[in-house]
Amino acid sequence: DGGITQSPKYLFRKEGQNVTLSCEQNLNHDAMYWYRQDPGQGLRLIYYSQIVNDFQKGDIAEGYSVSREKKESFPLTVTSAQKNPTAFYLCASSARSDQPQHFGDGTRLSIL
Amino acid sequence: SQQGEEDPQALSIQEGENATMNCSYKTSINNLQWYRQNSGRGLVHLILIRSNEREKHSGRLRVTLDTSKKSSSLLITASRAADTASYFCATDRRSGGGADGLTFGKGTHLIIQP
């Protein structure tokens, strides 16, 4: 089955700690995206990548970093500089930027 | 910034009734998409309508687009309990002067009462 896998499903971060969220897709999509969702809110774009070894900041990139070394993988690191990291993080991919996006089932990040 | 705004924020109807949700947006678009999100899950794409289309159907779903009013509506006919979810409209960022990715509204939470 083709799709997007996000792991872990739940993640806890200690103060001052960096954590990395995994996103893997086997849809052979070029474009990948990271969104943040807060309770009762829509999604906000953190970073996106249209091609391997290239990525761009979205609306709320501060305190986050990404890499795109392989087409299938687009990990997101939540750094200690992100002061309010508690949220639901969603990864998505699409064949092209104007095509529908396929989403993973998300990672819920909380602060210890 | 949020491009799309859904209305109403919440909607509760009886099973079998029709549900209508509306979306307004601010800038010109190339296309508008509707997604569904079940609680605690990722989003599922429902339908994409391009700016030169006025209406599109998919099963029990009907989407309309009025670019002159910068608005869209999603109609779900003969609702079922399984339709209970949050529904989001999304517009492509590039046509609004932004880069790639989608801009989402805050969503309409739909509850279908059995």
PDB file of N, CA and C in Angstrom, chain A residues 3 10 12 20 40 47 51 60 63 71 98 104 108 111:
ATOM      1  N   GLY A   3       1.730   5.142   0.672  1.00  0.00           N
ATOM      2  CA  GLY A   3       1.261   6.114   1.637  1.00  0.00           C
ATOM      3  C   GLY A   3       2.395   6.829   2.316  1.00  0.00           C
ATOM      4  N   TYR A  10       3.322   9.586  19.206  1.00  0.00           N
ATOM      5  CA  TYR A  10       3.392  10.519  20.328  1.00  0.00           C
ATOM      6  C   TYR A  10       4.851  10.752  20.691  1.00  0.00           C
ATOM      7  N   PHE A  12       7.484  13.176  23.424  1.00  0.00           N
ATOM      8  CA  PHE A  12       7.592  14.101  24.537  1.00  0.00           C
ATOM      9  C   PHE A  12       8.967  14.740  24.512  1.00  0.00           C
ATOM     10  N   THR A  20      13.372  14.943  16.748  1.00  0.00           N
ATOM     11  CA  THR A  20      13.191  14.786  15.304  1.00  0.00           C
ATOM     12  C   THR A  20      11.981  13.913  15.020  1.00  0.00           C
ATOM     13  N   GLY A  40      -8.290  23.187  17.437  1.00  0.00           N
ATOM     14  CA  GLY A  40      -9.348  24.001  16.859  1.00  0.00           C
ATOM     15  C   GLY A  40      -8.891  24.912  15.729  1.00  0.00           C
ATOM     16  N   TYR A  47       7.661  24.004   6.655  1.00  0.00           N
ATOM     17  CA  TYR A  47       8.669  23.886   5.601  1.00  0.00           C
ATOM     18  C   TYR A  47       8.087  23.064   4.464  1.00  0.00           C
ATOM     19  N   ILE A  51      12.054  19.164  -4.205  1.00  0.00           N
ATOM     20  CA  ILE A  51      12.988  18.230  -4.834  1.00  0.00           C
ATOM     21  C   ILE A  51      14.078  17.887  -3.819  1.00  0.00           C
ATOM     22  N   ILE A  60       5.852  29.532   9.332  1.00  0.00           N
ATOM     23  CA  ILE A  60       6.255  29.485  10.744  1.00  0.00           C
ATOM     24  C   ILE A  60       7.508  28.628  10.923  1.00  0.00           C
ATOM     25  N   GLY A  63      12.548  28.072  14.662  1.00  0.00           N
ATOM     26  CA  GLY A  63      12.600  27.035  15.693  1.00  0.00           C
ATOM     27  C   GLY A  63      12.512  25.631  15.133  1.00  0.00           C
ATOM     28  N   LYS A  71      14.517  11.197  -1.644  1.00  0.00           N
ATOM     29  CA  LYS A  71      13.189  11.552  -2.136  1.00  0.00           C
ATOM     30  C   LYS A  71      12.104  11.087  -1.174  1.00  0.00           C
ATOM     31  N   ASP A  98       0.603  21.666  -7.441  1.00  0.00           N
ATOM     32  CA  ASP A  98      -0.801  22.000  -7.705  1.00  0.00           C
ATOM     33  C   ASP A  98      -1.698  20.770  -7.648  1.00  0.00           C
ATOM     34  N   GLY A 104       0.146  12.007   6.234  1.00  0.00           N
ATOM     35  CA  GLY A 104       0.363  10.970   7.222  1.00  0.00           C
ATOM     36  C   GLY A 104      -0.617  11.149   8.368  1.00  0.00           C
ATOM     37  N   ARG A 108       1.958  13.720  17.612  1.00  0.00           N
ATOM     38  CA  ARG A 108       1.545  14.676  18.648  1.00  0.00           C
ATOM     39  C   ARG A 108       2.718  14.898  19.589  1.00  0.00           C
ATOM     40  N   ILE A 111       5.262  18.673  25.798  1.00  0.00           N
ATOM     41  CA  ILE A 111       6.421  19.069  26.615  1.00  0.00           C
ATOM     42  C   ILE A 111       6.332  18.418  27.983  1.00  0.00           C
TER      43      ILE A 111
END
